[in-house]
């Protein structure tokens, strides 16, 4: 139960009691975590429940990593205040290709069962869907916090968004799950699975939900679309640097949800911090080193730390930077997008206006600024970790 979080203490006590009863049966439990491939990269927020799955795996239980290649076509509305854009099958399949490789940075590939929910959803008939839907009322769905807010504001709620919980609930039935893991935003979907399992004559799965990891901004849920994510499949230098960029007030949350430190060790670290025996920078470096080592090993963590110290503490440039030939004058916003340092012009404009762009060490805040190929190379820095050497043609 370590690291789990529930909406109320009564639910926690009930889930813990059910888990103890299920463990007493003396058999490996079927524990699953589902992830929809809505983007090519997993980020550290995804790894919080994944670490919990790895714990069950290490204790001898059956770990099932479910890739929601069919549910991704609908899109989970759980944490959204508006309708999620629907993906095409081609987009989903492109995203699927990298998921298992990234998951195996945490899970043991030899002992992980990989499943895809298209295995059973593709064969459902319309009559099957109606039968599943008959177990729920519209009122139950409208009680969900995000739906309730949208309904109160008069924002549209589309019928297909109701289907998502039915489909995830049916996943639990088809997997004959004993335990389902997920973030606290998955509570309604997991409870839908418990309901459908009882309808199909199965014992209802135990719900173990973990806290939501805030992004590098320290406030919003970690999300690639919000630009505050730390990808799993990134370089150790980038991961270490992004971990060092988080606000101080979320350090403890990151320690508790991502690091390998025990609760007692975390308590001791923050007791020292509050007493002034440790500096916040040193505590954050301890965190960055620990988490980077999980994904890149001790050597990767060492490289990440050395890069950070060189570039950000000693203010030196990295030894190696990508090079880009600048044949003609270029608007700074267009250049940032062209180099792939921002995903869109609007994101590039935001970075410039917020002071996140430097040229030869000087901050640029004018979105109409033009970079000139004046015969000398320039160093462009976007954010805290992305450097490009601009070379005149």
CSV table of N, CA and C in Angstrom, one decimal, residues 307 311 317-323 385 387-389:
chain,number,residue,atom,x,y,z
A,307,UNK,N,27.4,17.1,-16.6
A,307,UNK,CA,26.9,18.1,-17.6
A,307,UNK,C,26.2,19.3,-16.9
A,311,UNK,N,27.5,23.1,-17.3
A,311,UNK,CA,26.7,24.1,-18.1
A,311,UNK,C,26.0,25.1,-17.2
A,317,UNK,N,29.8,26.1,-21.8
A,317,UNK,CA,29.1,25.4,-22.8
A,317,UNK,C,29.4,23.9,-22.9
A,318,UNK,N,28.4,23.1,-23.3
A,318,UNK,CA,28.7,21.6,-23.4
A,318,UNK,C,29.8,21.4,-24.5
A,319,UNK,N,30.5,20.3,-24.3
A,319,UNK,CA,31.6,19.9,-25.3
A,319,UNK,C,31.0,19.7,-26.7
A,320,UNK,N,29.8,19.1,-26.8
A,320,UNK,CA,29.3,18.8,-28.1
A,320,UNK,C,27.9,19.4,-28.2
A,321,UNK,N,27.6,20.0,-29.3
A,321,UNK,CA,26.3,20.6,-29.6
A,321,UNK,C,25.9,20.3,-31.1
A,322,UNK,N,24.6,20.2,-31.3
A,322,UNK,CA,24.2,20.0,-32.7
A,322,UNK,C,24.6,21.3,-33.5
A,323,UNK,N,24.9,21.1,-34.8
A,323,UNK,CA,25.3,22.3,-35.6
A,323,UNK,C,24.2,22.5,-36.7
A,385,UNK,N,18.3,23.4,-21.4
A,385,UNK,CA,19.2,22.3,-21.7
A,385,UNK,C,19.4,22.1,-23.2
A,387,UNK,N,21.0,23.2,-26.7
A,387,UNK,CA,21.9,24.1,-27.3
A,387,UNK,C,22.1,23.7,-28.8
A,388,UNK,N,22.2,24.7,-29.6
A,388,UNK,CA,22.5,24.5,-31.1
A,388,UNK,C,23.5,25.6,-31.5
A,389,UNK,N,24.6,25.1,-32.2
A,389,UNK,CA,25.6,26.1,-32.7
A,389,UNK,C,25.1,26.4,-34.1
